[in-house]
Tab-separated table of C-alpha atoms in Angstrom:
chain	number	residue	atom	x	y	z
X	42	MET	CA	0.000	0.000	0.000
X	43	ALA	CA	1.246	3.532	-0.801
X	44	ARG	CA	2.065	5.590	2.232
X	45	SER	CA	-0.537	8.236	2.979
X	46	PRO	CA	0.489	11.762	1.983
X	47	ASP	CA	-1.743	12.998	4.828
X	48	LEU	CA	0.569	11.493	7.387
X	49	MET	CA	3.819	12.675	5.811
X	50	SER	CA	3.156	16.220	4.648
X	51	SER	CA	-0.058	17.678	6.059
X	52	PRO	CA	0.485	20.742	8.292
X	53	LYS	CA	-2.231	19.252	10.509
X	54	MET	CA	-0.001	16.240	11.253
X	55	PRO	CA	2.399	17.467	13.968
X	56	LEU	CA	4.043	14.062	14.354
X	57	ALA	CA	5.651	14.535	10.949
X	58	GLN	CA	7.365	17.735	12.066
X	59	GLY	CA	10.756	17.696	13.776
X	60	THR	CA	13.002	14.767	14.657
X	61	LYS	CA	11.800	13.989	18.175
X	62	ASN	CA	8.766	12.013	17.016
X	63	LYS	CA	10.162	10.683	13.756
X	64	THR	CA	10.401	7.136	15.100
X	65	ASN	CA	6.734	7.182	16.049
X	66	THR	CA	5.781	8.435	12.595
X	67	ASP	CA	7.596	5.474	11.070
X	68	ALA	CA	5.728	3.138	13.433
X	69	LEU	CA	2.392	4.625	12.328
X	70	LEU	CA	3.295	4.198	8.682
X	71	ASP	CA	4.260	0.588	9.354
X	72	LEU	CA	0.870	0.044	11.062
X	73	MET	CA	-0.932	1.431	8.001
X	74	GLU	CA	1.095	-0.740	5.670
X	75	LYS	CA	0.431	-3.849	7.746
X	76	THR	CA	-3.336	-3.324	8.108
X	77	GLY	CA	-4.233	-1.521	4.872
X	78	TYR	CA	-6.104	1.137	6.867
X	79	ASN	CA	-5.706	4.791	5.934
X	80	MET	CA	-4.954	7.511	8.482
X	81	ILE	CA	-5.742	11.225	8.331
X	82	GLN	CA	-5.681	14.020	10.884
X	83	GLU	CA	-8.338	16.745	10.941
X	84	ASN	CA	-10.156	18.919	13.463
X	85	GLY	CA	-8.009	17.866	16.403
X	86	GLN	CA	-8.341	14.136	15.903
X	87	ARG	CA	-6.588	11.404	13.940
X	88	ARG	CA	-8.772	8.827	12.179
X	89	PHE	CA	-7.493	5.309	11.508
X	90	GLY	CA	-9.864	3.335	9.268
X	91	PRO	CA	-12.268	2.161	7.997
X	92	PRO	CA	-11.169	-1.325	6.837
X	93	PRO	CA	-10.026	-1.242	3.197
X	94	ASP	CA	-12.480	-4.011	2.248
X	95	TRP	CA	-15.512	-2.532	4.075
X	96	ILE	CA	-18.729	-2.499	2.017
X	97	GLY	CA	-21.964	-0.867	3.129
X	98	PRO	CA	-22.914	1.686	5.796
X	99	PRO	CA	-20.924	2.254	9.013
X	100	PRO	CA	-21.692	0.017	12.023
X	101	PRO	CA	-24.878	0.864	13.972
X	102	ARG	CA	-24.970	2.797	17.229
X	103	GLY	CA	-23.696	0.882	20.218
X	104	CYS	CA	-20.518	-0.348	18.493
X	105	GLU	CA	-18.252	2.452	19.729
X	106	VAL	CA	-16.336	2.575	23.013
X	107	PHE	CA	-14.709	5.513	24.764
X	108	VAL	CA	-11.122	5.058	25.952
X	109	GLY	CA	-9.858	7.413	28.652
X	110	LYS	CA	-6.714	7.872	30.752
X	111	ILE	CA	-4.397	7.175	27.798
X	112	PRO	CA	-0.773	8.146	28.539
X	113	ARG	CA	0.073	11.204	26.436
X	114	ASP	CA	3.039	9.532	24.707
X	115	VAL	CA	1.040	6.508	23.491
X	116	PHE	CA	-0.217	6.365	19.904
X	117	GLU	CA	-2.027	4.070	17.456
X	118	ASP	CA	0.974	1.794	16.909
X	119	GLU	CA	0.527	0.641	20.541
X	120	LEU	CA	-3.204	1.154	20.983
X	121	VAL	CA	-4.579	-0.486	17.846
X	122	PRO	CA	-2.971	-3.921	18.441
X	123	VAL	CA	-4.382	-3.919	21.987
X	124	PHE	CA	-7.923	-3.055	20.935
X	125	GLU	CA	-7.836	-5.448	17.982
X	126	ARG	CA	-7.810	-8.251	20.549
X	127	ALA	CA	-11.514	-7.585	21.188
X	128	GLY	CA	-12.524	-7.711	17.519
X	129	GLN	CA	-12.246	-5.989	14.160
X	130	ILE	CA	-11.918	-2.217	14.396
X	131	TYR	CA	-13.975	-0.140	11.994
X	132	GLU	CA	-12.402	3.172	13.007
X	133	PHE	CA	-10.008	4.361	15.710
X	134	ARG	CA	-10.154	8.099	16.555
X	135	LEU	CA	-7.361	9.476	18.741
X	136	MET	CA	-7.808	13.054	19.992
X	137	MET	CA	-4.643	15.104	19.341
X	138	GLU	CA	-2.919	18.247	20.576
X	139	PHE	CA	-1.106	20.429	18.035
X	140	SER	CA	2.094	19.733	19.986
X	141	GLY	CA	1.955	16.119	18.801
X	142	GLU	CA	0.825	14.579	22.086
X	143	ASN	CA	-2.524	12.858	22.349
X	144	ARG	CA	-5.219	14.466	24.519
X	145	GLY	CA	-5.618	11.438	26.775
X	146	TYR	CA	-8.663	9.846	25.167
X	147	ALA	CA	-9.893	8.091	22.026
X	148	PHE	CA	-12.948	6.428	20.467
X	149	VAL	CA	-12.850	2.905	19.037
X	150	ASN	CA	-15.697	1.912	16.731
X	151	TYR	CA	-16.015	-1.846	16.203
X	152	THR	CA	-17.842	-3.575	13.377
X	153	ASN	CA	-20.438	-5.035	15.763
X	154	ARG	CA	-21.791	-4.597	19.292
X	155	LYS	CA	-20.500	-7.921	20.567
X	156	ASP	CA	-16.909	-6.819	20.004
X	157	SER	CA	-17.473	-3.412	21.631
X	158	GLN	CA	-18.819	-5.153	24.738
X	159	SER	CA	-15.838	-7.521	24.659
X	160	ALA	CA	-13.516	-4.493	24.646
X	161	ILE	CA	-15.243	-3.106	27.738
X	162	ASP	CA	-15.120	-6.463	29.533
X	163	THR	CA	-11.472	-7.255	28.761
X	164	LEU	CA	-9.696	-3.905	28.350
X	165	ASN	CA	-11.181	-1.670	31.034
X	166	ASN	CA	-8.337	-1.140	33.552
X	167	TYR	CA	-5.817	-2.631	31.105
X	168	LYS	CA	-2.369	-1.202	31.909
X	169	LEU	CA	-0.351	0.081	28.949
X	170	ARG	CA	2.109	1.521	31.467
X	171	PRO	CA	2.733	0.421	35.057
X	172	GLY	CA	0.152	2.030	37.310
X	173	ARG	CA	-1.698	3.624	34.360
X	174	PRO	CA	-4.923	1.645	33.750
X	175	LEU	CA	-7.103	2.591	30.798
X	176	GLY	CA	-10.767	3.425	31.261
X	177	VAL	CA	-13.020	1.790	28.660
X	178	CYS	CA	-16.797	2.270	28.500
X	179	ILE	CA	-19.582	2.530	25.943
X	180	SER	CA	-19.620	5.732	23.882
X	181	ILE	CA	-22.981	7.432	23.440
X	182	ASP	CA	-23.061	9.452	20.224
X	183	ASN	CA	-25.856	11.806	21.216
X	184	CYS	CA	-27.767	13.468	18.381
X	185	ARG	CA	-30.591	15.045	20.421
X	186	ILE	CA	-30.828	18.316	22.295
X	187	PHE	CA	-33.424	19.494	24.798
X	188	ILE	CA	-35.133	22.843	24.163
X	189	GLY	CA	-36.960	24.402	27.095
X	190	GLY	CA	-38.816	27.682	27.448
X	191	LEU	CA	-40.983	27.238	24.346
X	192	PRO	CA	-44.178	29.268	24.047
X	193	ARG	CA	-46.867	26.737	24.839
X	194	ASP	CA	-49.053	27.678	21.883
X	195	LYS	CA	-46.539	26.337	19.327
X	196	GLY	CA	-47.166	22.970	17.694
X	197	GLN	CA	-44.700	20.433	16.355
X	198	GLU	CA	-44.625	21.786	12.791
X	199	GLU	CA	-43.965	25.344	13.995
X	200	VAL	CA	-41.119	24.218	16.253
X	201	LEU	CA	-39.643	22.053	13.489
X	202	GLU	CA	-39.728	24.948	11.008
X	203	GLU	CA	-38.116	27.299	13.536
X	204	MET	CA	-35.298	24.872	14.391
X	205	LYS	CA	-34.579	24.268	10.690
X	206	MET	CA	-34.323	28.009	10.133
X	207	VAL	CA	-31.769	28.609	12.882
X	208	THR	CA	-29.754	25.362	12.910
X	209	ASP	CA	-28.466	22.872	10.347
X	210	GLY	CA	-29.004	19.129	10.115
X	211	VAL	CA	-32.413	18.930	11.821
X	212	LYS	CA	-34.136	15.578	11.231
X	213	ASP	CA	-37.127	15.710	13.521
X	214	VAL	CA	-38.712	17.409	16.517
X	215	VAL	CA	-40.619	15.716	19.338
X	216	VAL	CA	-43.193	17.905	21.095
X	217	TYR	CA	-45.337	16.486	23.892
X	218	PRO	CA	-48.930	17.780	23.946
X	219	GLY	CA	-50.216	19.489	27.046
X	220	ILE	CA	-51.832	17.402	29.788
X	221	GLY	CA	-54.435	18.979	32.034
X	222	MET	CA	-53.442	22.450	30.838
X	223	ALA	CA	-55.321	25.289	29.202
X	224	ALA	CA	-56.915	24.527	25.859
X	225	ALA	CA	-54.497	26.898	24.107
X	226	ASP	CA	-51.468	24.955	25.341
X	227	ARG	CA	-50.202	22.831	22.445
X	228	ASN	CA	-46.991	21.729	24.172
X	229	ARG	CA	-45.538	21.366	27.663
X	230	GLY	CA	-42.987	24.136	27.229
X	231	PHE	CA	-40.191	21.971	25.859
X	232	ALA	CA	-39.185	19.841	22.862
X	233	PHE	CA	-36.503	17.402	21.762
X	234	VAL	CA	-34.698	18.141	18.491
X	235	GLN	CA	-33.111	15.247	16.601
X	236	TYR	CA	-30.122	15.987	14.326
X	237	GLU	CA	-28.541	13.942	11.562
X	238	SER	CA	-25.222	13.667	13.403
X	239	HIS	CA	-23.593	14.346	16.746
X	240	ARG	CA	-21.596	17.162	15.149
X	241	SER	CA	-24.777	18.889	13.923
X	242	ALA	CA	-26.332	18.558	17.388
X	243	ALA	CA	-23.194	19.920	19.067
X	244	MET	CA	-23.037	22.917	16.727
X	245	ALA	CA	-26.739	23.652	17.312
X	246	ARG	CA	-26.333	23.375	21.084
X	247	ARG	CA	-23.389	25.771	21.013
X	248	LYS	CA	-25.282	28.292	18.893
X	249	LEU	CA	-28.495	28.157	20.893
X	250	ARG	CA	-26.674	28.393	24.239
X	251	SER	CA	-24.790	31.520	23.183
X	252	GLY	CA	-27.427	33.730	24.839
X	253	SER	CA	-28.006	35.735	21.673
X	254	PHE	CA	-30.785	33.532	20.304
X	255	HIS	CA	-34.451	33.960	21.184
X	256	SER	CA	-37.325	31.951	19.755
X	257	TRP	CA	-40.565	33.906	19.279
X	258	GLY	CA	-39.121	36.490	21.644
X	259	HIS	CA	-38.448	33.916	24.370
X	260	PRO	CA	-34.991	32.929	25.673
X	261	LEU	CA	-34.467	29.180	25.376
X	262	LYS	CA	-32.994	26.676	27.783
X	263	VAL	CA	-30.808	24.315	25.750
X	264	ASP	CA	-28.857	21.234	26.765
X	265	TRP	CA	-28.124	17.681	25.731
X	266	ALA	CA	-31.122	15.386	25.888
X	267	ASN	CA	-30.846	12.026	27.585
X	268	PRO	CA	-29.402	9.883	24.782
X	269	GLU	CA	-31.855	7.777	22.837
X	270	ARG	CA	-30.965	4.153	23.316
X	271	GLU	CA	-31.915	1.411	20.959
X	272	MET	CA	-34.136	-1.318	22.337
X	273	ASP	CA	-32.533	-4.744	22.226
X	274	PRO	CA	-34.618	-7.922	22.487
X	275	GLU	CA	-32.434	-9.072	25.356
X	276	VAL	CA	-33.429	-6.057	27.486
X	277	SER	CA	-37.084	-5.901	26.538
X	278	CYS	CA	-37.955	-6.837	30.132
X	279	VAL	CA	-36.609	-3.583	31.596
X	280	ARG	CA	-39.350	-2.095	33.787
X	281	THR	CA	-37.713	0.859	35.556
X	282	LEU	CA	-38.334	4.591	35.224
X	283	ASN	CA	-35.968	7.263	36.521
X	284	VAL	CA	-37.904	10.333	37.642
X	285	LYS	CA	-36.037	13.649	37.608
X	286	ASN	CA	-36.702	17.209	38.780
X	287	LEU	CA	-39.148	16.250	41.515
X	288	SER	CA	-40.051	18.780	44.172
X	289	PRO	CA	-38.337	17.996	47.504
X	290	ALA	CA	-41.834	18.210	49.041
X	291	THR	CA	-43.147	15.356	46.890
X	292	SER	CA	-43.270	12.165	48.945
X	293	GLU	CA	-43.043	8.629	47.607
X	294	ARG	CA	-46.705	8.204	48.465
X	295	MET	CA	-47.691	11.299	46.460
X	296	LEU	CA	-45.626	10.141	43.497
X	297	ARG	CA	-47.219	6.695	43.616
X	298	SER	CA	-50.667	8.302	43.633
X	299	ALA	CA	-49.839	10.439	40.578
X	300	LEU	CA	-48.509	7.392	38.721
X	301	GLN	CA	-51.520	5.235	39.530
X	302	LYS	CA	-53.869	7.999	38.412
X	303	ALA	CA	-52.005	8.362	35.123
X	304	LEU	CA	-52.080	4.608	34.531
X	305	CYS	CA	-55.815	4.419	35.144
X	306	ASN	CA	-56.682	7.457	33.031
X	307	GLY	CA	-54.305	6.824	30.135
X	308	PRO	CA	-54.702	4.453	27.168
X	309	GLY	CA	-55.183	0.895	28.360
X	310	GLY	CA	-56.145	2.126	31.806
X	311	ASN	CA	-58.676	-0.644	32.153
X	312	ARG	CA	-55.729	-3.009	32.562
X	313	ALA	CA	-54.031	-0.910	35.244
X	314	HIS	CA	-54.334	-1.783	38.909
X	315	THR	CA	-52.889	-0.647	42.223
X	316	GLY	CA	-50.263	-3.400	42.066
X	317	ALA	CA	-48.702	-2.125	38.819
X	318	ILE	CA	-45.935	-0.380	40.802
X	319	GLU	CA	-43.601	-2.675	42.721
X	320	LYS	CA	-41.636	-0.047	44.640
X	321	ILE	CA	-40.489	3.583	44.629
X	322	LYS	CA	-37.253	4.961	46.035
X	323	LYS	CA	-36.960	8.763	46.242
X	324	THR	CA	-33.865	10.773	47.164
X	325	GLY	CA	-34.053	14.557	46.971
X	326	ASN	CA	-35.449	15.528	43.580
X	327	PHE	CA	-34.803	12.105	42.014
X	328	ALA	CA	-36.699	8.824	42.227
X	329	VAL	CA	-36.540	5.320	40.777
X	330	VAL	CA	-39.839	3.550	40.086
X	331	HIS	CA	-39.995	-0.215	39.507
X	332	PHE	CA	-43.028	-1.572	37.641
X	333	LYS	CA	-44.268	-5.147	37.323
X	334	ARG	CA	-44.728	-4.799	33.580
X	335	GLN	CA	-42.728	-2.897	31.006
X	336	GLU	CA	-45.881	-1.711	29.255
X	337	ASP	CA	-46.984	0.066	32.453
X	338	ALA	CA	-43.600	1.811	32.717
X	339	LEU	CA	-43.898	2.996	29.122
X	340	ARG	CA	-47.491	4.159	29.602
X	341	ALA	CA	-46.548	6.084	32.742
X	342	GLN	CA	-43.710	7.816	30.873
X	343	ASN	CA	-45.938	8.724	27.929
X	344	SER	CA	-48.587	10.131	30.268
X	345	LEU	CA	-46.451	12.102	32.722
X	346	HIS	CA	-43.180	13.078	31.015
X	347	GLY	CA	-42.991	16.865	31.338
X	348	ALA	CA	-46.147	17.129	33.451
X	349	GLN	CA	-46.462	19.255	36.600
X	350	ILE	CA	-46.339	17.455	39.954
X	351	ASP	CA	-46.394	19.674	43.038
X	352	GLY	CA	-45.410	22.659	40.886
X	353	ALA	CA	-42.350	20.975	39.339
X	354	GLN	CA	-42.035	19.953	35.691
X	355	VAL	CA	-41.066	16.300	36.081
X	356	LEU	CA	-39.089	14.214	33.584
X	357	PHE	CA	-39.569	10.437	33.316
X	358	VAL	CA	-36.660	8.632	31.682
X	359	PHE	CA	-37.018	5.028	30.567
X	360	GLU	CA	-33.465	3.735	30.910
X	361	VAL	CA	-32.436	0.911	28.585
X	362	PRO	CA	-28.754	-0.148	28.771
X	363	TYR	CA	-26.705	-1.146	25.778
X	364	ILE	CA	-25.957	-4.847	25.342
Protein backbone atom coordinates (compact mmCIF):
# COMPACT_ATOMS: atom_id res chain seq x y z
CA MET A 1 0.00 0.00 0.00
CA ALA A 2 1.25 3.53 -0.80
CA ARG A 3 2.06 5.59 2.23
CA SER A 4 -0.54 8.24 2.98
CA PRO A 5 0.49 11.76 1.98
CA ASP A 6 -1.74 13.00 4.83
CA LEU A 7 0.57 11.49 7.39
CA MET A 8 3.82 12.67 5.81
CA SER A 9 3.16 16.22 4.65
CA SER A 10 -0.06 17.68 6.06
CA PRO A 11 0.49 20.74 8.29
CA LYS A 12 -2.23 19.25 10.51
CA MET A 13 0.00 16.24 11.25
CA PRO A 14 2.40 17.47 13.97
CA LEU A 15 4.04 14.06 14.35
CA ALA A 16 5.65 14.54 10.95
CA GLN A 17 7.36 17.73 12.07
CA GLY A 18 10.76 17.70 13.78
CA THR A 19 13.00 14.77 14.66
CA LYS A 20 11.80 13.99 18.17
CA ASN A 21 8.77 12.01 17.02
CA LYS A 22 10.16 10.68 13.76
CA THR A 23 10.40 7.14 15.10
CA ASN A 24 6.73 7.18 16.05
CA THR A 25 5.78 8.44 12.59
CA ASP A 26 7.60 5.47 11.07
CA ALA A 27 5.73 3.14 13.43
CA LEU A 28 2.39 4.63 12.33
CA LEU A 29 3.30 4.20 8.68
CA ASP A 30 4.26 0.59 9.35
CA LEU A 31 0.87 0.04 11.06
CA MET A 32 -0.93 1.43 8.00
CA GLU A 33 1.10 -0.74 5.67
CA LYS A 34 0.43 -3.85 7.75
CA THR A 35 -3.34 -3.32 8.11
CA GLY A 36 -4.23 -1.52 4.87
CA TYR A 37 -6.10 1.14 6.87
CA ASN A 38 -5.71 4.79 5.93
CA MET A 39 -4.95 7.51 8.48
CA ILE A 40 -5.74 11.22 8.33
CA GLN A 41 -5.68 14.02 10.88
CA GLU A 42 -8.34 16.74 10.94
CA ASN A 43 -10.16 18.92 13.46
CA GLY A 44 -8.01 17.87 16.40
CA GLN A 45 -8.34 14.14 15.90
CA ARG A 46 -6.59 11.40 13.94
CA ARG A 47 -8.77 8.83 12.18
CA PHE A 48 -7.49 5.31 11.51
CA GLY A 49 -9.86 3.34 9.27
CA PRO A 50 -12.27 2.16 8.00
CA PRO A 51 -11.17 -1.32 6.84
CA PRO A 52 -10.03 -1.24 3.20
CA ASP A 53 -12.48 -4.01 2.25
CA TRP A 54 -15.51 -2.53 4.07
CA ILE A 55 -18.73 -2.50 2.02
CA GLY A 56 -21.96 -0.87 3.13
CA PRO A 57 -22.91 1.69 5.80
CA PRO A 58 -20.92 2.25 9.01
CA PRO A 59 -21.69 0.02 12.02
CA PRO A 60 -24.88 0.86 13.97
CA ARG A 61 -24.97 2.80 17.23
CA GLY A 62 -23.70 0.88 20.22
CA CYS A 63 -20.52 -0.35 18.49
CA GLU A 64 -18.25 2.45 19.73
CA VAL A 65 -16.34 2.57 23.01
CA PHE A 66 -14.71 5.51 24.76
CA VAL A 67 -11.12 5.06 25.95
CA GLY A 68 -9.86 7.41 28.65
CA LYS A 69 -6.71 7.87 30.75
CA ILE A 70 -4.40 7.18 27.80
CA PRO A 71 -0.77 8.15 28.54
CA ARG A 72 0.07 11.20 26.44
CA ASP A 73 3.04 9.53 24.71
CA VAL A 74 1.04 6.51 23.49
CA PHE A 75 -0.22 6.37 19.90
CA GLU A 76 -2.03 4.07 17.46
CA ASP A 77 0.97 1.79 16.91
CA GLU A 78 0.53 0.64 20.54
CA LEU A 79 -3.20 1.15 20.98
CA VAL A 80 -4.58 -0.49 17.85
CA PRO A 81 -2.97 -3.92 18.44
CA VAL A 82 -4.38 -3.92 21.99
CA PHE A 83 -7.92 -3.06 20.94
CA GLU A 84 -7.84 -5.45 17.98
CA ARG A 85 -7.81 -8.25 20.55
CA ALA A 86 -11.51 -7.58 21.19
CA GLY A 87 -12.52 -7.71 17.52
CA GLN A 88 -12.25 -5.99 14.16
CA ILE A 89 -11.92 -2.22 14.40
CA TYR A 90 -13.98 -0.14 11.99
CA GLU A 91 -12.40 3.17 13.01
CA PHE A 92 -10.01 4.36 15.71
CA ARG A 93 -10.15 8.10 16.56
CA LEU A 94 -7.36 9.48 18.74
CA MET A 95 -7.81 13.05 19.99
CA MET A 96 -4.64 15.10 19.34
CA GLU A 97 -2.92 18.25 20.58
CA PHE A 98 -1.11 20.43 18.03
CA SER A 99 2.09 19.73 19.99
CA GLY A 100 1.96 16.12 18.80
CA GLU A 101 0.83 14.58 22.09
CA ASN A 102 -2.52 12.86 22.35
CA ARG A 103 -5.22 14.47 24.52
CA GLY A 104 -5.62 11.44 26.77
CA TYR A 105 -8.66 9.85 25.17
CA ALA A 106 -9.89 8.09 22.03
CA PHE A 107 -12.95 6.43 20.47
CA VAL A 108 -12.85 2.90 19.04
CA ASN A 109 -15.70 1.91 16.73
CA TYR A 110 -16.02 -1.85 16.20
CA THR A 111 -17.84 -3.57 13.38
CA ASN A 112 -20.44 -5.04 15.76
CA ARG A 113 -21.79 -4.60 19.29
CA LYS A 114 -20.50 -7.92 20.57
CA ASP A 115 -16.91 -6.82 20.00
CA SER A 116 -17.47 -3.41 21.63
CA GLN A 117 -18.82 -5.15 24.74
CA SER A 118 -15.84 -7.52 24.66
CA ALA A 119 -13.52 -4.49 24.65
CA ILE A 120 -15.24 -3.11 27.74
CA ASP A 121 -15.12 -6.46 29.53
CA THR A 122 -11.47 -7.26 28.76
CA LEU A 123 -9.70 -3.90 28.35
CA ASN A 124 -11.18 -1.67 31.03
CA ASN A 125 -8.34 -1.14 33.55
CA TYR A 126 -5.82 -2.63 31.11
CA LYS A 127 -2.37 -1.20 31.91
CA LEU A 128 -0.35 0.08 28.95
CA ARG A 129 2.11 1.52 31.47
CA PRO A 130 2.73 0.42 35.06
CA GLY A 131 0.15 2.03 37.31
CA ARG A 132 -1.70 3.62 34.36
CA PRO A 133 -4.92 1.64 33.75
CA LEU A 134 -7.10 2.59 30.80
CA GLY A 135 -10.77 3.43 31.26
CA VAL A 136 -13.02 1.79 28.66
CA CYS A 137 -16.80 2.27 28.50
CA ILE A 138 -19.58 2.53 25.94
CA SER A 139 -19.62 5.73 23.88
CA ILE A 140 -22.98 7.43 23.44
CA ASP A 141 -23.06 9.45 20.22
CA ASN A 142 -25.86 11.81 21.22
CA CYS A 143 -27.77 13.47 18.38
CA ARG A 144 -30.59 15.05 20.42
CA ILE A 145 -30.83 18.32 22.30
CA PHE A 146 -33.42 19.49 24.80
CA ILE A 147 -35.13 22.84 24.16
CA GLY A 148 -36.96 24.40 27.10
CA GLY A 149 -38.82 27.68 27.45
CA LEU A 150 -40.98 27.24 24.35
CA PRO A 151 -44.18 29.27 24.05
CA ARG A 152 -46.87 26.74 24.84
CA ASP A 153 -49.05 27.68 21.88
CA LYS A 154 -46.54 26.34 19.33
CA GLY A 155 -47.17 22.97 17.69
CA GLN A 156 -44.70 20.43 16.35
CA GLU A 157 -44.62 21.79 12.79
CA GLU A 158 -43.96 25.34 14.00
CA VAL A 159 -41.12 24.22 16.25
CA LEU A 160 -39.64 22.05 13.49
CA GLU A 161 -39.73 24.95 11.01
CA GLU A 162 -38.12 27.30 13.54
CA MET A 163 -35.30 24.87 14.39
CA LYS A 164 -34.58 24.27 10.69
CA MET A 165 -34.32 28.01 10.13
CA VAL A 166 -31.77 28.61 12.88
CA THR A 167 -29.75 25.36 12.91
CA ASP A 168 -28.47 22.87 10.35
CA GLY A 169 -29.00 19.13 10.12
CA VAL A 170 -32.41 18.93 11.82
CA LYS A 171 -34.14 15.58 11.23
CA ASP A 172 -37.13 15.71 13.52
CA VAL A 173 -38.71 17.41 16.52
CA VAL A 174 -40.62 15.72 19.34
CA VAL A 175 -43.19 17.91 21.09
CA TYR A 176 -45.34 16.49 23.89
CA PRO A 177 -48.93 17.78 23.95
CA GLY A 178 -50.22 19.49 27.05
CA ILE A 179 -51.83 17.40 29.79
CA GLY A 180 -54.43 18.98 32.03
CA MET A 181 -53.44 22.45 30.84
CA ALA A 182 -55.32 25.29 29.20
CA ALA A 183 -56.92 24.53 25.86
CA ALA A 184 -54.50 26.90 24.11
CA ASP A 185 -51.47 24.95 25.34
CA ARG A 186 -50.20 22.83 22.44
CA ASN A 187 -46.99 21.73 24.17
CA ARG A 188 -45.54 21.37 27.66
CA GLY A 189 -42.99 24.14 27.23
CA PHE A 190 -40.19 21.97 25.86
CA ALA A 191 -39.19 19.84 22.86
CA PHE A 192 -36.50 17.40 21.76
CA VAL A 193 -34.70 18.14 18.49
CA GLN A 194 -33.11 15.25 16.60
CA TYR A 195 -30.12 15.99 14.33
CA GLU A 196 -28.54 13.94 11.56
CA SER A 197 -25.22 13.67 13.40
CA HIS A 198 -23.59 14.35 16.75
CA ARG A 199 -21.60 17.16 15.15
CA SER A 200 -24.78 18.89 13.92
CA ALA A 201 -26.33 18.56 17.39
CA ALA A 202 -23.19 19.92 19.07
CA MET A 203 -23.04 22.92 16.73
CA ALA A 204 -26.74 23.65 17.31
CA ARG A 205 -26.33 23.37 21.08
CA ARG A 206 -23.39 25.77 21.01
CA LYS A 207 -25.28 28.29 18.89
CA LEU A 208 -28.50 28.16 20.89
CA ARG A 209 -26.67 28.39 24.24
CA SER A 210 -24.79 31.52 23.18
CA GLY A 211 -27.43 33.73 24.84
CA SER A 212 -28.01 35.74 21.67
CA PHE A 213 -30.79 33.53 20.30
CA HIS A 214 -34.45 33.96 21.18
CA SER A 215 -37.32 31.95 19.76
CA TRP A 216 -40.57 33.91 19.28
CA GLY A 217 -39.12 36.49 21.64
CA HIS A 218 -38.45 33.92 24.37
CA PRO A 219 -34.99 32.93 25.67
CA LEU A 220 -34.47 29.18 25.38
CA LYS A 221 -32.99 26.68 27.78
CA VAL A 222 -30.81 24.32 25.75
CA ASP A 223 -28.86 21.23 26.77
CA TRP A 224 -28.12 17.68 25.73
CA ALA A 225 -31.12 15.39 25.89
CA ASN A 226 -30.85 12.03 27.58
CA PRO A 227 -29.40 9.88 24.78
CA GLU A 228 -31.86 7.78 22.84
CA ARG A 229 -30.97 4.15 23.32
CA GLU A 230 -31.91 1.41 20.96
CA MET A 231 -34.14 -1.32 22.34
CA ASP A 232 -32.53 -4.74 22.23
CA PRO A 233 -34.62 -7.92 22.49
CA GLU A 234 -32.43 -9.07 25.36
CA VAL A 235 -33.43 -6.06 27.49
CA SER A 236 -37.08 -5.90 26.54
CA CYS A 237 -37.96 -6.84 30.13
CA VAL A 238 -36.61 -3.58 31.60
CA ARG A 239 -39.35 -2.09 33.79
CA THR A 240 -37.71 0.86 35.56
CA LEU A 241 -38.33 4.59 35.22
CA ASN A 242 -35.97 7.26 36.52
CA VAL A 243 -37.90 10.33 37.64
CA LYS A 244 -36.04 13.65 37.61
CA ASN A 245 -36.70 17.21 38.78
CA LEU A 246 -39.15 16.25 41.52
CA SER A 247 -40.05 18.78 44.17
CA PRO A 248 -38.34 18.00 47.50
CA ALA A 249 -41.83 18.21 49.04
CA THR A 250 -43.15 15.36 46.89
CA SER A 251 -43.27 12.17 48.94
CA GLU A 252 -43.04 8.63 47.61
CA ARG A 253 -46.71 8.20 48.47
CA MET A 254 -47.69 11.30 46.46
CA LEU A 255 -45.63 10.14 43.50
CA ARG A 256 -47.22 6.69 43.62
CA SER A 257 -50.67 8.30 43.63
CA ALA A 258 -49.84 10.44 40.58
CA LEU A 259 -48.51 7.39 38.72
CA GLN A 260 -51.52 5.24 39.53
CA LYS A 261 -53.87 8.00 38.41
CA ALA A 262 -52.01 8.36 35.12
CA LEU A 263 -52.08 4.61 34.53
CA CYS A 264 -55.81 4.42 35.14
CA ASN A 265 -56.68 7.46 33.03
CA GLY A 266 -54.31 6.82 30.14
CA PRO A 267 -54.70 4.45 27.17
CA GLY A 268 -55.18 0.89 28.36
CA GLY A 269 -56.14 2.13 31.81
CA ASN A 270 -58.68 -0.64 32.15
CA ARG A 271 -55.73 -3.01 32.56
CA ALA A 272 -54.03 -0.91 35.24
CA HIS A 273 -54.33 -1.78 38.91
CA THR A 274 -52.89 -0.65 42.22
CA GLY A 275 -50.26 -3.40 42.07
CA ALA A 276 -48.70 -2.13 38.82
CA ILE A 277 -45.93 -0.38 40.80
CA GLU A 278 -43.60 -2.67 42.72
CA LYS A 279 -41.64 -0.05 44.64
CA ILE A 280 -40.49 3.58 44.63
CA LYS A 281 -37.25 4.96 46.04
CA LYS A 282 -36.96 8.76 46.24
CA THR A 283 -33.87 10.77 47.16
CA GLY A 284 -34.05 14.56 46.97
CA ASN A 285 -35.45 15.53 43.58
CA PHE A 286 -34.80 12.10 42.01
CA ALA A 287 -36.70 8.82 42.23
CA VAL A 288 -36.54 5.32 40.78
CA VAL A 289 -39.84 3.55 40.09
CA HIS A 290 -40.00 -0.22 39.51
CA PHE A 291 -43.03 -1.57 37.64
CA LYS A 292 -44.27 -5.15 37.32
CA ARG A 293 -44.73 -4.80 33.58
CA GLN A 294 -42.73 -2.90 31.01
CA GLU A 295 -45.88 -1.71 29.26
CA ASP A 296 -46.98 0.07 32.45
CA ALA A 297 -43.60 1.81 32.72
CA LEU A 298 -43.90 3.00 29.12
CA ARG A 299 -47.49 4.16 29.60
CA ALA A 300 -46.55 6.08 32.74
CA GLN A 301 -43.71 7.82 30.87
CA ASN A 302 -45.94 8.72 27.93
CA SER A 303 -48.59 10.13 30.27
CA LEU A 304 -46.45 12.10 32.72
CA HIS A 305 -43.18 13.08 31.02
CA GLY A 306 -42.99 16.87 31.34
CA ALA A 307 -46.15 17.13 33.45
CA GLN A 308 -46.46 19.25 36.60
CA ILE A 309 -46.34 17.46 39.95
CA ASP A 310 -46.39 19.67 43.04
CA GLY A 311 -45.41 22.66 40.89
CA ALA A 312 -42.35 20.97 39.34
CA GLN A 313 -42.04 19.95 35.69
CA VAL A 314 -41.07 16.30 36.08
CA LEU A 315 -39.09 14.21 33.58
CA PHE A 316 -39.57 10.44 33.32
CA VAL A 317 -36.66 8.63 31.68
CA PHE A 318 -37.02 5.03 30.57
CA GLU A 319 -33.47 3.74 30.91
CA VAL A 320 -32.44 0.91 28.59
CA PRO A 321 -28.75 -0.15 28.77
CA TYR A 322 -26.71 -1.15 25.78
CA ILE A 323 -25.96 -4.85 25.34
